[in-house]
């Protein structure tokens, strides 16, 4: 029997593309860094931002930290709410909540994840929200899952499911022996998600309850 479901936030519960992309563009403009194409900007959504600034902008660790600080100038004032809940998510969470404990496990800083969940009325579905530390010393999805397991005391990984839209969600689940569901309506490409080899795929939010039921048998 499954005990709990761990949900990613960006690309799984909410379509956060506008706010994140606008925040990145703001940081690049302010720091006079080269602009990135739309496809590259989309790759920032999900994984830890410090690592993405280094990977896609070629920045040093120190310069990536400055870029992240600048990103947050826009994000905390405006970008955080340039966001919307995917259609079908509240209904799916309402169904799942009747049978399982639900948690958010995100590489977004925990305080931002809490703000977003409160603002979009998602907090009612979740027992707790686990996210990155503000300095991103805890940010990789594998680290967030370990942190969530430690806080919840759930030590039977086969009774947990990670739900996410990027390879780091699925790989993080593999790292700790969790089952996983890759949602294909988010920001991960089909090739990326297939290569990560999740336990199951979900094409829509409303298909999640049935897929979870199948994994629970």
PDB file of N, CA and C in Angstrom, residues 75-140:
ATOM      1  N   UNK A  75      11.434  38.289  -9.426  1.00  0.00           N
ATOM      2  CA  UNK A  75      10.580  37.151  -9.094  1.00  0.00           C
ATOM      3  C   UNK A  75       9.739  37.400  -7.841  1.00  0.00           C
ATOM      4  N   UNK A  76      10.369  37.947  -6.803  1.00  0.00           N
ATOM      5  CA  UNK A  76       9.645  38.114  -5.532  1.00  0.00           C
ATOM      6  C   UNK A  76       8.571  39.194  -5.621  1.00  0.00           C
ATOM      7  N   UNK A  77       8.756  40.151  -6.518  1.00  0.00           N
ATOM      8  CA  UNK A  77       7.784  41.243  -6.646  1.00  0.00           C
ATOM      9  C   UNK A  77       6.664  40.923  -7.638  1.00  0.00           C
ATOM     10  N   UNK A  78       7.002  40.188  -8.679  1.00  0.00           N
ATOM     11  CA  UNK A  78       6.058  40.034  -9.779  1.00  0.00           C
ATOM     12  C   UNK A  78       6.004  38.613 -10.345  1.00  0.00           C
ATOM     13  N   UNK A  79       7.170  38.041 -10.613  1.00  0.00           N
ATOM     14  CA  UNK A  79       7.226  36.762 -11.317  1.00  0.00           C
ATOM     15  C   UNK A  79       6.561  35.614 -10.578  1.00  0.00           C
ATOM     16  N   UNK A  80       6.613  35.662  -9.246  1.00  0.00           N
ATOM     17  CA  UNK A  80       6.099  34.548  -8.439  1.00  0.00           C
ATOM     18  C   UNK A  80       4.618  34.269  -8.727  1.00  0.00           C
ATOM     19  N   UNK A  81       3.873  35.323  -9.080  1.00  0.00           N
ATOM     20  CA  UNK A  81       2.444  35.147  -9.323  1.00  0.00           C
ATOM     21  C   UNK A  81       2.078  35.200 -10.813  1.00  0.00           C
ATOM     22  N   UNK A  82       3.093  35.296 -11.684  1.00  0.00           N
ATOM     23  CA  UNK A  82       2.856  35.154 -13.131  1.00  0.00           C
ATOM     24  C   UNK A  82       2.835  33.648 -13.406  1.00  0.00           C
ATOM     25  N   UNK A  83       1.763  33.037 -13.029  1.00  0.00           N
ATOM     26  CA  UNK A  83       1.714  31.594 -12.808  1.00  0.00           C
ATOM     27  C   UNK A  83       0.243  31.192 -12.823  1.00  0.00           C
ATOM     28  N   UNK A  84      -0.049  29.947 -13.164  1.00  0.00           N
ATOM     29  CA  UNK A  84      -1.441  29.490 -13.068  1.00  0.00           C
ATOM     30  C   UNK A  84      -1.478  27.987 -12.799  1.00  0.00           C
ATOM     31  N   UNK A  85      -2.486  27.568 -12.089  1.00  0.00           N
ATOM     32  CA  UNK A  85      -2.668  26.154 -11.773  1.00  0.00           C
ATOM     33  C   UNK A  85      -3.183  25.438 -13.017  1.00  0.00           C
ATOM     34  N   UNK A  86      -2.602  24.292 -13.327  1.00  0.00           N
ATOM     35  CA  UNK A  86      -3.086  23.515 -14.469  1.00  0.00           C
ATOM     36  C   UNK A  86      -4.534  23.087 -14.251  1.00  0.00           C
ATOM     37  N   UNK A  87      -5.317  23.149 -15.315  1.00  0.00           N
ATOM     38  CA  UNK A  87      -6.704  22.693 -15.269  1.00  0.00           C
ATOM     39  C   UNK A  87      -6.746  21.232 -14.829  1.00  0.00           C
ATOM     40  N   UNK A  88      -7.610  20.934 -13.888  1.00  0.00           N
ATOM     41  CA  UNK A  88      -7.759  19.552 -13.427  1.00  0.00           C
ATOM     42  C   UNK A  88      -6.951  19.213 -12.192  1.00  0.00           C
ATOM     43  N   UNK A  89      -5.969  20.048 -11.847  1.00  0.00           N
ATOM     44  CA  UNK A  89      -5.128  19.742 -10.676  1.00  0.00           C
ATOM     45  C   UNK A  89      -5.912  19.761  -9.367  1.00  0.00           C
ATOM     46  N   UNK A  90      -6.718  20.799  -9.073  1.00  0.00           N
ATOM     47  CA  UNK A  90      -7.454  20.775  -7.798  1.00  0.00           C
ATOM     48  C   UNK A  90      -8.341  19.541  -7.640  1.00  0.00           C
ATOM     49  N   UNK A  91      -9.031  19.169  -8.717  1.00  0.00           N
ATOM     50  CA  UNK A  91      -9.907  17.988  -8.644  1.00  0.00           C
ATOM     51  C   UNK A  91      -9.098  16.719  -8.412  1.00  0.00           C
ATOM     52  N   UNK A  92      -7.976  16.593  -9.115  1.00  0.00           N
ATOM     53  CA  UNK A  92      -7.128  15.401  -8.952  1.00  0.00           C
ATOM     54  C   UNK A  92      -6.565  15.329  -7.529  1.00  0.00           C
ATOM     55  N   UNK A  93      -6.095  16.457  -7.015  1.00  0.00           N
ATOM     56  CA  UNK A  93      -5.551  16.471  -5.656  1.00  0.00           C
ATOM     57  C   UNK A  93      -6.638  16.159  -4.631  1.00  0.00           C
ATOM     58  N   UNK A  94      -7.837  16.674  -4.868  1.00  0.00           N
ATOM     59  CA  UNK A  94      -8.949  16.397  -3.962  1.00  0.00           C
ATOM     60  C   UNK A  94      -9.252  14.906  -3.871  1.00  0.00           C
ATOM     61  N   UNK A  95      -9.200  14.233  -5.015  1.00  0.00           N
ATOM     62  CA  UNK A  95      -9.424  12.777  -5.023  1.00  0.00           C
ATOM     63  C   UNK A  95      -8.291  12.042  -4.307  1.00  0.00           C
ATOM     64  N   UNK A  96      -7.068  12.410  -4.641  1.00  0.00           N
ATOM     65  CA  UNK A  96      -5.900  11.716  -4.072  1.00  0.00           C
ATOM     66  C   UNK A  96      -5.782  11.941  -2.573  1.00  0.00           C
ATOM     67  N   UNK A  97      -6.178  13.122  -2.129  1.00  0.00           N
ATOM     68  CA  UNK A  97      -6.075  13.474  -0.711  1.00  0.00           C
ATOM     69  C   UNK A  97      -6.938  12.560   0.167  1.00  0.00           C
ATOM     70  N   UNK A  98      -7.974  11.993  -0.418  1.00  0.00           N
ATOM     71  CA  UNK A  98      -8.860  11.108   0.354  1.00  0.00           C
ATOM     72  C   UNK A  98      -8.188   9.781   0.708  1.00  0.00           C
ATOM     73  N   UNK A  99      -7.106   9.431  -0.016  1.00  0.00           N
ATOM     74  CA  UNK A  99      -6.485   8.118   0.159  1.00  0.00           C
ATOM     75  C   UNK A  99      -5.025   8.166   0.598  1.00  0.00           C
ATOM     76  N   UNK A 100      -4.355   9.300   0.340  1.00  0.00           N
ATOM     77  CA  UNK A 100      -2.899   9.378   0.588  1.00  0.00           C
ATOM     78  C   UNK A 100      -2.524  10.715   1.223  1.00  0.00           C
ATOM     79  N   UNK A 101      -1.377  10.703   1.885  1.00  0.00           N
ATOM     80  CA  UNK A 101      -0.772  11.962   2.313  1.00  0.00           C
ATOM     81  C   UNK A 101      -0.095  12.583   1.097  1.00  0.00           C
ATOM     82  N   UNK A 102      -0.295  13.870   0.884  1.00  0.00           N
ATOM     83  CA  UNK A 102       0.306  14.570  -0.243  1.00  0.00           C
ATOM     84  C   UNK A 102       1.307  15.609   0.259  1.00  0.00           C
ATOM     85  N   UNK A 103       2.434  15.700  -0.428  1.00  0.00           N
ATOM     86  CA  UNK A 103       3.481  16.667  -0.082  1.00  0.00           C
ATOM     87  C   UNK A 103       4.000  17.325  -1.355  1.00  0.00           C
ATOM     88  N   UNK A 104       4.416  18.573  -1.258  1.00  0.00           N
ATOM     89  CA  UNK A 104       5.153  19.209  -2.347  1.00  0.00           C
ATOM     90  C   UNK A 104       6.635  19.042  -2.062  1.00  0.00           C
ATOM     91  N   UNK A 105       7.380  18.572  -3.055  1.00  0.00           N
ATOM     92  CA  UNK A 105       8.844  18.466  -2.955  1.00  0.00           C
ATOM     93  C   UNK A 105       9.413  19.156  -4.195  1.00  0.00           C
ATOM     94  N   UNK A 106       9.946  20.346  -4.011  1.00  0.00           N
ATOM     95  CA  UNK A 106      10.340  21.192  -5.128  1.00  0.00           C
ATOM     96  C   UNK A 106      11.745  21.753  -4.947  1.00  0.00           C
ATOM     97  N   UNK A 107      12.420  21.990  -6.068  1.00  0.00           N
ATOM     98  CA  UNK A 107      13.725  22.653  -6.036  1.00  0.00           C
ATOM     99  C   UNK A 107      13.585  24.174  -5.938  1.00  0.00           C
ATOM    100  N   UNK A 108      12.357  24.662  -5.918  1.00  0.00           N
ATOM    101  CA  UNK A 108      12.104  26.082  -5.653  1.00  0.00           C
ATOM    102  C   UNK A 108      12.307  26.330  -4.151  1.00  0.00           C
ATOM    103  N   UNK A 109      12.840  27.488  -3.766  1.00  0.00           N
ATOM    104  CA  UNK A 109      12.973  27.768  -2.331  1.00  0.00           C
ATOM    105  C   UNK A 109      11.649  27.540  -1.594  1.00  0.00           C
ATOM    106  N   UNK A 110      11.761  26.943  -0.431  1.00  0.00           N
ATOM    107  CA  UNK A 110      10.573  26.515   0.320  1.00  0.00           C
ATOM    108  C   UNK A 110       9.612  27.668   0.597  1.00  0.00           C
ATOM    109  N   UNK A 111      10.150  28.841   0.938  1.00  0.00           N
ATOM    110  CA  UNK A 111       9.259  29.955   1.280  1.00  0.00           C
ATOM    111  C   UNK A 111       8.472  30.421   0.047  1.00  0.00           C
ATOM    112  N   UNK A 112       9.080  30.349  -1.150  1.00  0.00           N
ATOM    113  CA  UNK A 112       8.355  30.719  -2.371  1.00  0.00           C
ATOM    114  C   UNK A 112       7.280  29.681  -2.681  1.00  0.00           C
ATOM    115  N   UNK A 113       7.622  28.417  -2.509  1.00  0.00           N
ATOM    116  CA  UNK A 113       6.652  27.347  -2.763  1.00  0.00           C
ATOM    117  C   UNK A 113       5.431  27.496  -1.846  1.00  0.00           C
ATOM    118  N   UNK A 114       5.688  27.886  -0.601  1.00  0.00           N
ATOM    119  CA  UNK A 114       4.584  28.095   0.353  1.00  0.00           C
ATOM    120  C   UNK A 114       3.720  29.277  -0.084  1.00  0.00           C
ATOM    121  N   UNK A 115       4.359  30.366  -0.498  1.00  0.00           N
ATOM    122  CA  UNK A 115       3.619  31.547  -0.968  1.00  0.00           C
ATOM    123  C   UNK A 115       2.730  31.211  -2.154  1.00  0.00           C
ATOM    124  N   UNK A 116       3.295  30.485  -3.105  1.00  0.00           N
ATOM    125  CA  UNK A 116       2.550  30.114  -4.319  1.00  0.00           C
ATOM    126  C   UNK A 116       1.377  29.209  -3.961  1.00  0.00           C
ATOM    127  N   UNK A 117       1.630  28.234  -3.106  1.00  0.00           N
ATOM    128  CA  UNK A 117       0.572  27.289  -2.716  1.00  0.00           C
ATOM    129  C   UNK A 117      -0.554  27.993  -1.974  1.00  0.00           C
ATOM    130  N   UNK A 118      -0.187  28.940  -1.131  1.00  0.00           N
ATOM    131  CA  UNK A 118      -1.208  29.711  -0.415  1.00  0.00           C
ATOM    132  C   UNK A 118      -2.007  30.584  -1.389  1.00  0.00           C
ATOM    133  N   UNK A 119      -1.288  31.282  -2.267  1.00  0.00           N
ATOM    134  CA  UNK A 119      -1.922  32.226  -3.190  1.00  0.00           C
ATOM    135  C   UNK A 119      -2.898  31.523  -4.130  1.00  0.00           C
ATOM    136  N   UNK A 120      -2.516  30.352  -4.619  1.00  0.00           N
ATOM    137  CA  UNK A 120      -3.349  29.631  -5.586  1.00  0.00           C
ATOM    138  C   UNK A 120      -4.232  28.566  -4.926  1.00  0.00           C
ATOM    139  N   UNK A 121      -4.337  28.645  -3.605  1.00  0.00           N
ATOM    140  CA  UNK A 121      -5.246  27.776  -2.832  1.00  0.00           C
ATOM    141  C   UNK A 121      -4.950  26.288  -3.027  1.00  0.00           C
ATOM    142  N   UNK A 122      -3.663  25.971  -3.100  1.00  0.00           N
ATOM    143  CA  UNK A 122      -3.244  24.572  -3.183  1.00  0.00           C
ATOM    144  C   UNK A 122      -2.853  24.001  -1.826  1.00  0.00           C
ATOM    145  N   UNK A 123      -2.542  24.862  -0.876  1.00  0.00           N
ATOM    146  CA  UNK A 123      -2.018  24.400   0.426  1.00  0.00           C
ATOM    147  C   UNK A 123      -2.982  23.458   1.137  1.00  0.00           C
ATOM    148  N   UNK A 124      -4.268  23.624   0.876  1.00  0.00           N
ATOM    149  CA  UNK A 124      -5.277  22.795   1.552  1.00  0.00           C
ATOM    150  C   UNK A 124      -5.124  21.306   1.244  1.00  0.00           C
ATOM    151  N   UNK A 125      -4.450  20.988   0.132  1.00  0.00           N
ATOM    152  CA  UNK A 125      -4.327  19.585  -0.272  1.00  0.00           C
ATOM    153  C   UNK A 125      -3.076  18.905   0.296  1.00  0.00           C
ATOM    154  N   UNK A 126      -2.142  19.697   0.822  1.00  0.00           N
ATOM    155  CA  UNK A 126      -0.831  19.158   1.181  1.00  0.00           C
ATOM    156  C   UNK A 126      -0.581  19.169   2.683  1.00  0.00           C
ATOM    157  N   UNK A 127      -0.025  18.058   3.172  1.00  0.00           N
ATOM    158  CA  UNK A 127       0.327  17.951   4.593  1.00  0.00           C
ATOM    159  C   UNK A 127       1.494  18.877   4.919  1.00  0.00           C
ATOM    160  N   UNK A 128       2.455  18.997   3.995  1.00  0.00           N
ATOM    161  CA  UNK A 128       3.615  19.873   4.192  1.00  0.00           C
ATOM    162  C   UNK A 128       4.247  20.171   2.843  1.00  0.00           C
ATOM    163  N   UNK A 129       5.084  21.211   2.834  1.00  0.00           N
ATOM    164  CA  UNK A 129       5.793  21.620   1.620  1.00  0.00           C
ATOM    165  C   UNK A 129       7.282  21.602   1.917  1.00  0.00           C
ATOM    166  N   UNK A 130       8.032  20.875   1.092  1.00  0.00           N
ATOM    167  CA  UNK A 130       9.485  20.773   1.256  1.00  0.00           C
ATOM    168  C   UNK A 130      10.162  21.323   0.002  1.00  0.00           C
ATOM    169  N   UNK A 131      11.060  22.274   0.211  1.00  0.00           N
ATOM    170  CA  UNK A 131      11.725  22.902  -0.920  1.00  0.00           C
ATOM    171  C   UNK A 131      13.186  23.156  -0.657  1.00  0.00           C
ATOM    172  N   UNK A 132      13.776  23.928  -1.564  1.00  0.00           N
ATOM    173  CA  UNK A 132      15.195  24.254  -1.460  1.00  0.00           C
ATOM    174  C   UNK A 132      15.434  25.279  -0.362  1.00  0.00           C
ATOM    175  N   UNK A 133      16.660  25.307   0.127  1.00  0.00           N
ATOM    176  CA  UNK A 133      17.087  26.394   1.017  1.00  0.00           C
ATOM    177  C   UNK A 133      17.352  27.621   0.140  1.00  0.00           C
ATOM    178  N   UNK A 134      17.278  28.812   0.720  1.00  0.00           N
ATOM    179  CA  UNK A 134      17.440  30.029  -0.070  1.00  0.00           C
ATOM    180  C   UNK A 134      18.811  30.116  -0.734  1.00  0.00           C
ATOM    181  N   UNK A 135      19.840  29.548  -0.093  1.00  0.00           N
ATOM    182  CA  UNK A 135      21.186  29.602  -0.683  1.00  0.00           C
ATOM    183  C   UNK A 135      21.444  28.443  -1.645  1.00  0.00           C
ATOM    184  N   UNK A 136      20.443  27.604  -1.846  1.00  0.00           N
ATOM    185  CA  UNK A 136      20.496  26.449  -2.747  1.00  0.00           C
ATOM    186  C   UNK A 136      21.573  25.427  -2.362  1.00  0.00           C
ATOM    187  N   UNK A 137      21.989  25.427  -1.113  1.00  0.00           N
ATOM    188  CA  UNK A 137      22.861  24.325  -0.662  1.00  0.00           C
ATOM    189  C   UNK A 137      22.046  23.034  -0.591  1.00  0.00           C
ATOM    190  N   UNK A 138      20.729  23.154  -0.423  1.00  0.00           N
ATOM    191  CA  UNK A 138      19.800  22.035  -0.605  1.00  0.00           C
ATOM    192  C   UNK A 138      18.885  22.437  -1.753  1.00  0.00           C
ATOM    193  N   UNK A 139      19.111  21.833  -2.922  1.00  0.00           N
ATOM    194  CA  UNK A 139      18.314  22.254  -4.083  1.00  0.00           C
ATOM    195  C   UNK A 139      18.033  21.129  -5.066  1.00  0.00           C
ATOM    196  N   UNK A 140      18.982  20.208  -5.247  1.00  0.00           N
ATOM    197  CA  UNK A 140      18.772  19.121  -6.209  1.00  0.00           C
ATOM    198  C   UNK A 140      17.580  18.272  -5.767  1.00  0.00           C
TER     199      UNK A 140
END
